[in-house]
mmCIF file with all atom_site columns, C-alpha atoms and ligand atoms in Angstrom:
data_model
loop_
_atom_site.group_PDB
_atom_site.id
_atom_site.type_symbol
_atom_site.label_atom_id
_atom_site.label_alt_id
_atom_site.label_comp_id
_atom_site.label_asym_id
_atom_site.label_entity_id
_atom_site.label_seq_id
_atom_site.pdbx_PDB_ins_code
_atom_site.Cartn_x
_atom_site.Cartn_y
_atom_site.Cartn_z
_atom_site.occupancy
_atom_site.B_iso_or_equiv
_atom_site.pdbx_formal_charge
_atom_site.auth_seq_id
_atom_site.auth_comp_id
_atom_site.auth_asym_id
_atom_site.auth_atom_id
_atom_site.pdbx_PDB_model_num
ATOM   1   C  CA  . UNK A 1 1   ? -11.901 6.943   41.325  1.00 51.00 ? 1   UNK A CA  1
ATOM   2   C  CA  . UNK A 1 2   ? -9.792  9.304   39.238  1.00 52.00 ? 2   UNK A CA  1
ATOM   3   C  CA  . UNK A 1 3   ? -6.648  7.818   40.747  1.00 55.00 ? 3   UNK A CA  1
ATOM   4   C  CA  . UNK A 1 4   ? -7.852  4.302   39.869  1.00 58.00 ? 4   UNK A CA  1
ATOM   5   C  CA  . UNK A 1 5   ? -8.492  5.268   36.225  1.00 57.00 ? 5   UNK A CA  1
ATOM   6   C  CA  . UNK A 1 6   ? -5.041  6.812   35.948  1.00 57.00 ? 6   UNK A CA  1
ATOM   7   C  CA  . UNK A 1 7   ? -3.471  3.678   37.386  1.00 56.00 ? 7   UNK A CA  1
ATOM   8   C  CA  . UNK A 1 8   ? -5.253  1.489   34.799  1.00 54.00 ? 8   UNK A CA  1
ATOM   9   C  CA  . UNK A 1 9   ? -4.224  3.835   31.987  1.00 53.00 ? 9   UNK A CA  1
ATOM   10  C  CA  . UNK A 1 10  ? -0.537  3.587   32.732  1.00 61.00 ? 10  UNK A CA  1
ATOM   11  C  CA  . UNK A 1 11  ? -0.615  -0.209  33.047  1.00 77.00 ? 11  UNK A CA  1
ATOM   12  C  CA  . UNK A 1 12  ? -0.892  -0.814  29.323  1.00 88.00 ? 12  UNK A CA  1
ATOM   13  C  CA  . UNK A 1 13  ? -1.102  0.865   25.966  1.00 93.00 ? 13  UNK A CA  1
ATOM   14  C  CA  . UNK A 1 14  ? -3.208  -0.593  23.162  1.00 96.00 ? 14  UNK A CA  1
ATOM   15  C  CA  . UNK A 1 15  ? -2.814  0.261   19.494  1.00 98.00 ? 15  UNK A CA  1
ATOM   16  C  CA  . UNK A 1 16  ? -4.784  -0.790  16.405  1.00 98.00 ? 16  UNK A CA  1
ATOM   17  C  CA  . UNK A 1 17  ? -3.269  -1.703  13.026  1.00 98.00 ? 17  UNK A CA  1
ATOM   18  C  CA  . UNK A 1 18  ? -4.755  -2.369  9.608   1.00 98.00 ? 18  UNK A CA  1
ATOM   19  C  CA  . UNK A 1 19  ? -3.317  -4.369  6.692   1.00 98.00 ? 19  UNK A CA  1
ATOM   20  C  CA  . UNK A 1 20  ? -4.408  -5.064  3.124   1.00 98.00 ? 20  UNK A CA  1
ATOM   21  C  CA  . UNK A 1 21  ? -2.804  -7.249  0.475   1.00 98.00 ? 21  UNK A CA  1
ATOM   22  C  CA  . UNK A 1 22  ? -3.550  -8.585  -2.997  1.00 98.00 ? 22  UNK A CA  1
ATOM   23  C  CA  . UNK A 1 23  ? -1.924  -11.308 -5.086  1.00 98.00 ? 23  UNK A CA  1
ATOM   24  C  CA  . UNK A 1 24  ? -2.634  -12.563 -8.586  1.00 98.00 ? 24  UNK A CA  1
ATOM   25  C  CA  . UNK A 1 25  ? -3.898  -16.136 -9.089  1.00 98.00 ? 25  UNK A CA  1
ATOM   26  C  CA  . UNK A 1 26  ? -2.024  -18.191 -11.686 1.00 98.00 ? 26  UNK A CA  1
ATOM   27  C  CA  . UNK A 1 27  ? -1.710  -21.835 -12.671 1.00 97.00 ? 27  UNK A CA  1
ATOM   28  C  CA  . UNK A 1 28  ? 1.489   -23.660 -11.747 1.00 94.00 ? 28  UNK A CA  1
ATOM   29  C  CA  . UNK A 1 29  ? 1.781   -22.149 -8.252  1.00 93.00 ? 29  UNK A CA  1
ATOM   30  C  CA  . UNK A 1 30  ? 0.841   -23.729 -4.931  1.00 96.00 ? 30  UNK A CA  1
ATOM   31  C  CA  . UNK A 1 31  ? -1.936  -21.981 -3.016  1.00 98.00 ? 31  UNK A CA  1
ATOM   32  C  CA  . UNK A 1 32  ? -0.612  -21.168 0.482   1.00 98.00 ? 32  UNK A CA  1
ATOM   33  C  CA  . UNK A 1 33  ? -2.954  -19.419 2.913   1.00 98.00 ? 33  UNK A CA  1
ATOM   34  C  CA  . UNK A 1 34  ? -2.171  -18.983 6.596   1.00 98.00 ? 34  UNK A CA  1
ATOM   35  C  CA  . UNK A 1 35  ? 0.784   -21.327 6.110   1.00 98.00 ? 35  UNK A CA  1
ATOM   36  C  CA  . UNK A 1 36  ? -1.470  -24.140 4.821   1.00 98.00 ? 36  UNK A CA  1
ATOM   37  C  CA  . UNK A 1 37  ? -1.115  -25.640 1.335   1.00 98.00 ? 37  UNK A CA  1
ATOM   38  C  CA  . UNK A 1 38  ? -4.643  -25.800 -0.053  1.00 98.00 ? 38  UNK A CA  1
ATOM   39  C  CA  . UNK A 1 39  ? -5.662  -28.018 -2.976  1.00 97.00 ? 39  UNK A CA  1
ATOM   40  C  CA  . UNK A 1 40  ? -6.753  -25.689 -5.812  1.00 97.00 ? 40  UNK A CA  1
ATOM   41  C  CA  . UNK A 1 41  ? -6.073  -25.473 -9.571  1.00 97.00 ? 41  UNK A CA  1
ATOM   42  C  CA  . UNK A 1 42  ? -4.485  -22.028 -9.097  1.00 98.00 ? 42  UNK A CA  1
ATOM   43  C  CA  . UNK A 1 43  ? -2.017  -20.486 -6.656  1.00 98.00 ? 43  UNK A CA  1
ATOM   44  C  CA  . UNK A 1 44  ? -0.936  -16.983 -5.723  1.00 98.00 ? 44  UNK A CA  1
ATOM   45  C  CA  . UNK A 1 45  ? 1.992   -15.388 -7.546  1.00 97.00 ? 45  UNK A CA  1
ATOM   46  C  CA  . UNK A 1 46  ? 4.626   -13.509 -5.575  1.00 94.00 ? 46  UNK A CA  1
ATOM   47  C  CA  . UNK A 1 47  ? 8.290   -13.233 -4.589  1.00 93.00 ? 47  UNK A CA  1
ATOM   48  C  CA  . UNK A 1 48  ? 7.695   -15.180 -1.351  1.00 93.00 ? 48  UNK A CA  1
ATOM   49  C  CA  . UNK A 1 49  ? 5.031   -17.889 -1.083  1.00 96.00 ? 49  UNK A CA  1
ATOM   50  C  CA  . UNK A 1 50  ? 2.484   -15.055 -1.687  1.00 97.00 ? 50  UNK A CA  1
ATOM   51  C  CA  . UNK A 1 51  ? 0.442   -15.987 1.386   1.00 98.00 ? 51  UNK A CA  1
ATOM   52  C  CA  . UNK A 1 52  ? -1.989  -13.084 1.155   1.00 98.00 ? 52  UNK A CA  1
ATOM   53  C  CA  . UNK A 1 53  ? -3.552  -13.744 4.587   1.00 98.00 ? 53  UNK A CA  1
ATOM   54  C  CA  . UNK A 1 54  ? -0.206  -13.677 6.374   1.00 98.00 ? 54  UNK A CA  1
ATOM   55  C  CA  . UNK A 1 55  ? 0.997   -10.633 4.425   1.00 98.00 ? 55  UNK A CA  1
ATOM   56  C  CA  . UNK A 1 56  ? -2.065  -8.578  5.388   1.00 98.00 ? 56  UNK A CA  1
ATOM   57  C  CA  . UNK A 1 57  ? -1.531  -9.622  9.003   1.00 98.00 ? 57  UNK A CA  1
ATOM   58  C  CA  . UNK A 1 58  ? 2.175   -8.656  8.934   1.00 98.00 ? 58  UNK A CA  1
ATOM   59  C  CA  . UNK A 1 59  ? 1.308   -5.217  7.544   1.00 98.00 ? 59  UNK A CA  1
ATOM   60  C  CA  . UNK A 1 60  ? -1.342  -4.700  10.236  1.00 98.00 ? 60  UNK A CA  1
ATOM   61  C  CA  . UNK A 1 61  ? 1.114   -5.604  13.012  1.00 98.00 ? 61  UNK A CA  1
ATOM   62  C  CA  . UNK A 1 62  ? 3.870   -3.398  11.583  1.00 98.00 ? 62  UNK A CA  1
ATOM   63  C  CA  . UNK A 1 63  ? 1.391   -0.571  11.100  1.00 98.00 ? 63  UNK A CA  1
ATOM   64  C  CA  . UNK A 1 64  ? 0.186   -0.754  14.687  1.00 98.00 ? 64  UNK A CA  1
ATOM   65  C  CA  . UNK A 1 65  ? 3.777   -0.485  15.916  1.00 98.00 ? 65  UNK A CA  1
ATOM   66  C  CA  . UNK A 1 66  ? 4.552   2.373   13.458  1.00 97.00 ? 66  UNK A CA  1
ATOM   67  C  CA  . UNK A 1 67  ? 7.205   0.211   11.812  1.00 97.00 ? 67  UNK A CA  1
ATOM   68  C  CA  . UNK A 1 68  ? 6.265   0.727   8.167   1.00 96.00 ? 68  UNK A CA  1
ATOM   69  C  CA  . UNK A 1 69  ? 5.238   -2.251  6.048   1.00 96.00 ? 69  UNK A CA  1
ATOM   70  C  CA  . UNK A 1 70  ? 6.318   -5.702  4.943   1.00 94.00 ? 70  UNK A CA  1
ATOM   71  C  CA  . UNK A 1 71  ? 7.992   -4.493  1.735   1.00 91.00 ? 71  UNK A CA  1
ATOM   72  C  CA  . UNK A 1 72  ? 10.230  -2.141  3.724   1.00 94.00 ? 72  UNK A CA  1
ATOM   73  C  CA  . UNK A 1 73  ? 11.546  -4.932  5.944   1.00 94.00 ? 73  UNK A CA  1
ATOM   74  C  CA  . UNK A 1 74  ? 11.587  -7.755  3.376   1.00 91.00 ? 74  UNK A CA  1
ATOM   75  C  CA  . UNK A 1 75  ? 11.989  -6.184  -0.112  1.00 88.00 ? 75  UNK A CA  1
ATOM   76  C  CA  . UNK A 1 76  ? 10.960  -8.333  -3.068  1.00 86.00 ? 76  UNK A CA  1
ATOM   77  C  CA  . UNK A 1 77  ? 14.243  -7.362  -4.745  1.00 89.00 ? 77  UNK A CA  1
ATOM   78  C  CA  . UNK A 1 78  ? 16.131  -9.375  -2.093  1.00 88.00 ? 78  UNK A CA  1
ATOM   79  C  CA  . UNK A 1 79  ? 16.871  -12.957 -3.252  1.00 90.00 ? 79  UNK A CA  1
ATOM   80  C  CA  . UNK A 1 80  ? 16.938  -14.143 0.405   1.00 90.00 ? 80  UNK A CA  1
ATOM   81  C  CA  . UNK A 1 81  ? 13.149  -13.877 0.448   1.00 88.00 ? 81  UNK A CA  1
ATOM   82  C  CA  . UNK A 1 82  ? 12.481  -15.723 -2.819  1.00 89.00 ? 82  UNK A CA  1
ATOM   83  C  CA  . UNK A 1 83  ? 9.930   -18.460 -2.103  1.00 90.00 ? 83  UNK A CA  1
ATOM   84  C  CA  . UNK A 1 84  ? 10.232  -17.950 1.663   1.00 93.00 ? 84  UNK A CA  1
ATOM   85  C  CA  . UNK A 1 85  ? 7.385   -19.081 3.914   1.00 96.00 ? 85  UNK A CA  1
ATOM   86  C  CA  . UNK A 1 86  ? 5.429   -16.004 4.963   1.00 97.00 ? 86  UNK A CA  1
ATOM   87  C  CA  . UNK A 1 87  ? 4.933   -17.602 8.375   1.00 98.00 ? 87  UNK A CA  1
ATOM   88  C  CA  . UNK A 1 88  ? 8.700   -17.123 8.867   1.00 97.00 ? 88  UNK A CA  1
ATOM   89  C  CA  . UNK A 1 89  ? 8.308   -13.462 7.914   1.00 97.00 ? 89  UNK A CA  1
ATOM   90  C  CA  . UNK A 1 90  ? 5.468   -13.204 10.447  1.00 98.00 ? 90  UNK A CA  1
ATOM   91  C  CA  . UNK A 1 91  ? 7.735   -14.666 13.160  1.00 98.00 ? 91  UNK A CA  1
ATOM   92  C  CA  . UNK A 1 92  ? 10.312  -11.974 12.354  1.00 98.00 ? 92  UNK A CA  1
ATOM   93  C  CA  . UNK A 1 93  ? 7.655   -9.229  12.393  1.00 98.00 ? 93  UNK A CA  1
ATOM   94  C  CA  . UNK A 1 94  ? 6.497   -10.371 15.831  1.00 98.00 ? 94  UNK A CA  1
ATOM   95  C  CA  . UNK A 1 95  ? 10.122  -10.326 17.025  1.00 98.00 ? 95  UNK A CA  1
ATOM   96  C  CA  . UNK A 1 96  ? 10.535  -6.792  15.685  1.00 97.00 ? 96  UNK A CA  1
ATOM   97  C  CA  . UNK A 1 97  ? 7.570   -5.472  17.671  1.00 97.00 ? 97  UNK A CA  1
ATOM   98  C  CA  . UNK A 1 98  ? 8.597   -7.517  20.721  1.00 97.00 ? 98  UNK A CA  1
ATOM   99  C  CA  . UNK A 1 99  ? 11.942  -5.715  20.753  1.00 96.00 ? 99  UNK A CA  1
ATOM   100 C  CA  . UNK A 1 100 ? 9.939   -2.504  21.307  1.00 93.00 ? 100 UNK A CA  1
ATOM   101 C  CA  . UNK A 1 101 ? 7.848   -4.132  24.063  1.00 95.00 ? 101 UNK A CA  1
ATOM   102 C  CA  . UNK A 1 102 ? 4.737   -4.882  21.954  1.00 97.00 ? 102 UNK A CA  1
ATOM   103 C  CA  . UNK A 1 103 ? 2.756   -8.127  21.885  1.00 97.00 ? 103 UNK A CA  1
ATOM   104 C  CA  . UNK A 1 104 ? -0.145  -9.070  19.636  1.00 98.00 ? 104 UNK A CA  1
ATOM   105 C  CA  . UNK A 1 105 ? -3.514  -8.681  21.389  1.00 98.00 ? 105 UNK A CA  1
ATOM   106 C  CA  . UNK A 1 106 ? -5.766  -10.167 18.735  1.00 98.00 ? 106 UNK A CA  1
ATOM   107 C  CA  . UNK A 1 107 ? -6.095  -10.363 14.972  1.00 98.00 ? 107 UNK A CA  1
ATOM   108 C  CA  . UNK A 1 108 ? -9.183  -10.477 12.763  1.00 98.00 ? 108 UNK A CA  1
ATOM   109 C  CA  . UNK A 1 109 ? -8.441  -11.389 9.140   1.00 98.00 ? 109 UNK A CA  1
ATOM   110 C  CA  . UNK A 1 110 ? -10.803 -11.529 6.154   1.00 98.00 ? 110 UNK A CA  1
ATOM   111 C  CA  . UNK A 1 111 ? -9.868  -13.347 2.953   1.00 98.00 ? 111 UNK A CA  1
ATOM   112 C  CA  . UNK A 1 112 ? -11.684 -12.140 -0.180  1.00 98.00 ? 112 UNK A CA  1
ATOM   113 C  CA  . UNK A 1 113 ? -11.838 -14.965 -2.711  1.00 98.00 ? 113 UNK A CA  1
ATOM   114 C  CA  . UNK A 1 114 ? -14.484 -16.535 -4.921  1.00 97.00 ? 114 UNK A CA  1
ATOM   115 C  CA  . UNK A 1 115 ? -12.976 -20.015 -4.379  1.00 97.00 ? 115 UNK A CA  1
ATOM   116 C  CA  . UNK A 1 116 ? -11.978 -22.306 -2.753  1.00 97.00 ? 116 UNK A CA  1
ATOM   117 C  CA  . UNK A 1 117 ? -13.901 -22.655 0.481   1.00 96.00 ? 117 UNK A CA  1
ATOM   118 C  CA  . UNK A 1 118 ? -11.346 -22.350 3.288   1.00 97.00 ? 118 UNK A CA  1
ATOM   119 C  CA  . UNK A 1 119 ? -13.494 -23.535 6.211   1.00 97.00 ? 119 UNK A CA  1
ATOM   120 C  CA  . UNK A 1 120 ? -11.818 -26.996 6.386   1.00 98.00 ? 120 UNK A CA  1
ATOM   121 C  CA  . UNK A 1 121 ? -8.406  -25.318 6.732   1.00 98.00 ? 121 UNK A CA  1
ATOM   122 C  CA  . UNK A 1 122 ? -9.141  -22.424 9.081   1.00 98.00 ? 122 UNK A CA  1
ATOM   123 C  CA  . UNK A 1 123 ? -8.256  -24.232 12.322  1.00 98.00 ? 123 UNK A CA  1
ATOM   124 C  CA  . UNK A 1 124 ? -4.822  -25.183 10.959  1.00 98.00 ? 124 UNK A CA  1
ATOM   125 C  CA  . UNK A 1 125 ? -4.251  -21.642 9.631   1.00 98.00 ? 125 UNK A CA  1
ATOM   126 C  CA  . UNK A 1 126 ? -5.154  -20.123 13.000  1.00 98.00 ? 126 UNK A CA  1
ATOM   127 C  CA  . UNK A 1 127 ? -2.779  -22.568 14.724  1.00 98.00 ? 127 UNK A CA  1
ATOM   128 C  CA  . UNK A 1 128 ? 0.103   -21.680 12.356  1.00 98.00 ? 128 UNK A CA  1
ATOM   129 C  CA  . UNK A 1 129 ? -0.476  -17.975 12.860  1.00 98.00 ? 129 UNK A CA  1
ATOM   130 C  CA  . UNK A 1 130 ? -0.984  -18.109 16.623  1.00 98.00 ? 130 UNK A CA  1
ATOM   131 C  CA  . UNK A 1 131 ? 2.191   -20.212 17.007  1.00 98.00 ? 131 UNK A CA  1
ATOM   132 C  CA  . UNK A 1 132 ? 4.167   -17.695 14.928  1.00 98.00 ? 132 UNK A CA  1
ATOM   133 C  CA  . UNK A 1 133 ? 2.738   -14.818 16.986  1.00 98.00 ? 133 UNK A CA  1
ATOM   134 C  CA  . UNK A 1 134 ? 3.278   -16.667 20.296  1.00 98.00 ? 134 UNK A CA  1
ATOM   135 C  CA  . UNK A 1 135 ? -0.354  -16.192 21.327  1.00 98.00 ? 135 UNK A CA  1
ATOM   136 C  CA  . UNK A 1 136 ? -3.229  -18.627 21.825  1.00 98.00 ? 136 UNK A CA  1
ATOM   137 C  CA  . UNK A 1 137 ? -5.386  -19.684 18.878  1.00 96.00 ? 137 UNK A CA  1
ATOM   138 C  CA  . UNK A 1 138 ? -8.450  -17.899 20.291  1.00 97.00 ? 138 UNK A CA  1
ATOM   139 C  CA  . UNK A 1 139 ? -6.657  -14.575 19.729  1.00 98.00 ? 139 UNK A CA  1
ATOM   140 C  CA  . UNK A 1 140 ? -6.699  -15.178 15.953  1.00 98.00 ? 140 UNK A CA  1
ATOM   141 C  CA  . UNK A 1 141 ? -9.806  -15.135 13.741  1.00 98.00 ? 141 UNK A CA  1
ATOM   142 C  CA  . UNK A 1 142 ? -9.758  -15.970 10.043  1.00 98.00 ? 142 UNK A CA  1
ATOM   143 C  CA  . UNK A 1 143 ? -12.882 -15.661 7.932   1.00 98.00 ? 143 UNK A CA  1
ATOM   144 C  CA  . UNK A 1 144 ? -13.658 -15.402 4.240   1.00 98.00 ? 144 UNK A CA  1
ATOM   145 C  CA  . UNK A 1 145 ? -16.096 -13.777 1.889   1.00 98.00 ? 145 UNK A CA  1
ATOM   146 C  CA  . UNK A 1 146 ? -16.745 -13.793 -1.836  1.00 98.00 ? 146 UNK A CA  1
ATOM   147 C  CA  . UNK A 1 147 ? -17.607 -10.689 -3.835  1.00 98.00 ? 147 UNK A CA  1
ATOM   148 C  CA  . UNK A 1 148 ? -20.552 -12.399 -5.558  1.00 98.00 ? 148 UNK A CA  1
ATOM   149 C  CA  . UNK A 1 149 ? -18.535 -12.758 -8.761  1.00 98.00 ? 149 UNK A CA  1
ATOM   150 C  CA  . UNK A 1 150 ? -17.712 -9.046  -8.951  1.00 98.00 ? 150 UNK A CA  1
ATOM   151 C  CA  . UNK A 1 151 ? -14.281 -7.495  -9.456  1.00 98.00 ? 151 UNK A CA  1
ATOM   152 C  CA  . UNK A 1 152 ? -10.869 -9.180  -9.671  1.00 98.00 ? 152 UNK A CA  1
ATOM   153 C  CA  . UNK A 1 153 ? -11.543 -11.445 -6.706  1.00 98.00 ? 153 UNK A CA  1
ATOM   154 C  CA  . UNK A 1 154 ? -14.924 -12.453 -8.141  1.00 98.00 ? 154 UNK A CA  1
ATOM   155 C  CA  . UNK A 1 155 ? -13.519 -13.409 -11.534 1.00 98.00 ? 155 UNK A CA  1
ATOM   156 C  CA  . UNK A 1 156 ? -10.685 -15.369 -9.923  1.00 97.00 ? 156 UNK A CA  1
ATOM   157 C  CA  . UNK A 1 157 ? -7.912  -13.071 -11.176 1.00 98.00 ? 157 UNK A CA  1
ATOM   158 C  CA  . UNK A 1 158 ? -6.648  -12.682 -7.649  1.00 98.00 ? 158 UNK A CA  1
ATOM   159 C  CA  . UNK A 1 159 ? -7.276  -12.827 -3.937  1.00 98.00 ? 159 UNK A CA  1
ATOM   160 C  CA  . UNK A 1 160 ? -7.253  -10.045 -1.372  1.00 98.00 ? 160 UNK A CA  1
ATOM   161 C  CA  . UNK A 1 161 ? -7.033  -10.036 2.414   1.00 98.00 ? 161 UNK A CA  1
ATOM   162 C  CA  . UNK A 1 162 ? -7.743  -7.483  5.117   1.00 99.00 ? 162 UNK A CA  1
ATOM   163 C  CA  . UNK A 1 163 ? -6.418  -7.665  8.668   1.00 99.00 ? 163 UNK A CA  1
ATOM   164 C  CA  . UNK A 1 164 ? -7.111  -5.661  11.797  1.00 98.00 ? 164 UNK A CA  1
ATOM   165 C  CA  . UNK A 1 165 ? -5.018  -6.177  14.915  1.00 98.00 ? 165 UNK A CA  1
ATOM   166 C  CA  . UNK A 1 166 ? -4.486  -4.828  18.375  1.00 98.00 ? 166 UNK A CA  1
ATOM   167 C  CA  . UNK A 1 167 ? -1.052  -4.775  19.944  1.00 98.00 ? 167 UNK A CA  1
ATOM   168 C  CA  . UNK A 1 168 ? -0.436  -4.276  23.649  1.00 97.00 ? 168 UNK A CA  1
ATOM   169 C  CA  . UNK A 1 169 ? 2.482   -2.903  25.596  1.00 95.00 ? 169 UNK A CA  1
ATOM   170 C  CA  . UNK A 1 170 ? 2.461   -3.544  29.343  1.00 85.00 ? 170 UNK A CA  1
ATOM   171 C  CA  . UNK A 1 171 ? 4.073   -1.002  31.623  1.00 82.00 ? 171 UNK A CA  1
ATOM   172 C  CA  . UNK A 1 172 ? 5.663   -1.680  35.010  1.00 66.00 ? 172 UNK A CA  1
HETATM 173 MG MG1 . MG  B 2 .   ? 1.897   -9.616  -0.470  1.00 97.74 ? 201 MG  B MG1 1
#
């Protein structure tokens, strides 16, 4: 029995990562969440497309692999990343962890926003993210909550997102 447990232990390593991101809502910007353009009077302001869901996810994945954060790999002072799709950044993040033998296990992401309702767009977001991460859509969960009108997300000044992930490394 002890031998069996040891054998299972050396077959894979699992790590957990956490990410958090905030962007300001302004008029005159497109609202991009999970790689989907969502009809809304306001969009998120940022150097890239300011996709707060994808940024939180990238930070969680990098954190799990002990590879720092999104800003370290893609600094907002670098003109190459101006207006870039965050889904492309996510693809690069997944490649970075893959080069160390890690693969995404699952991701659970929470958007904090008073509006709009994202339910009609969640399936497409999960598809964009699972494609970028090279996993199946049932390994990605995106959900949303309001803050009942409280704080900067409640007043519509901005949106926040939290992400928790597992990453897995398989051993021979
Ligand atoms: Mg960000």
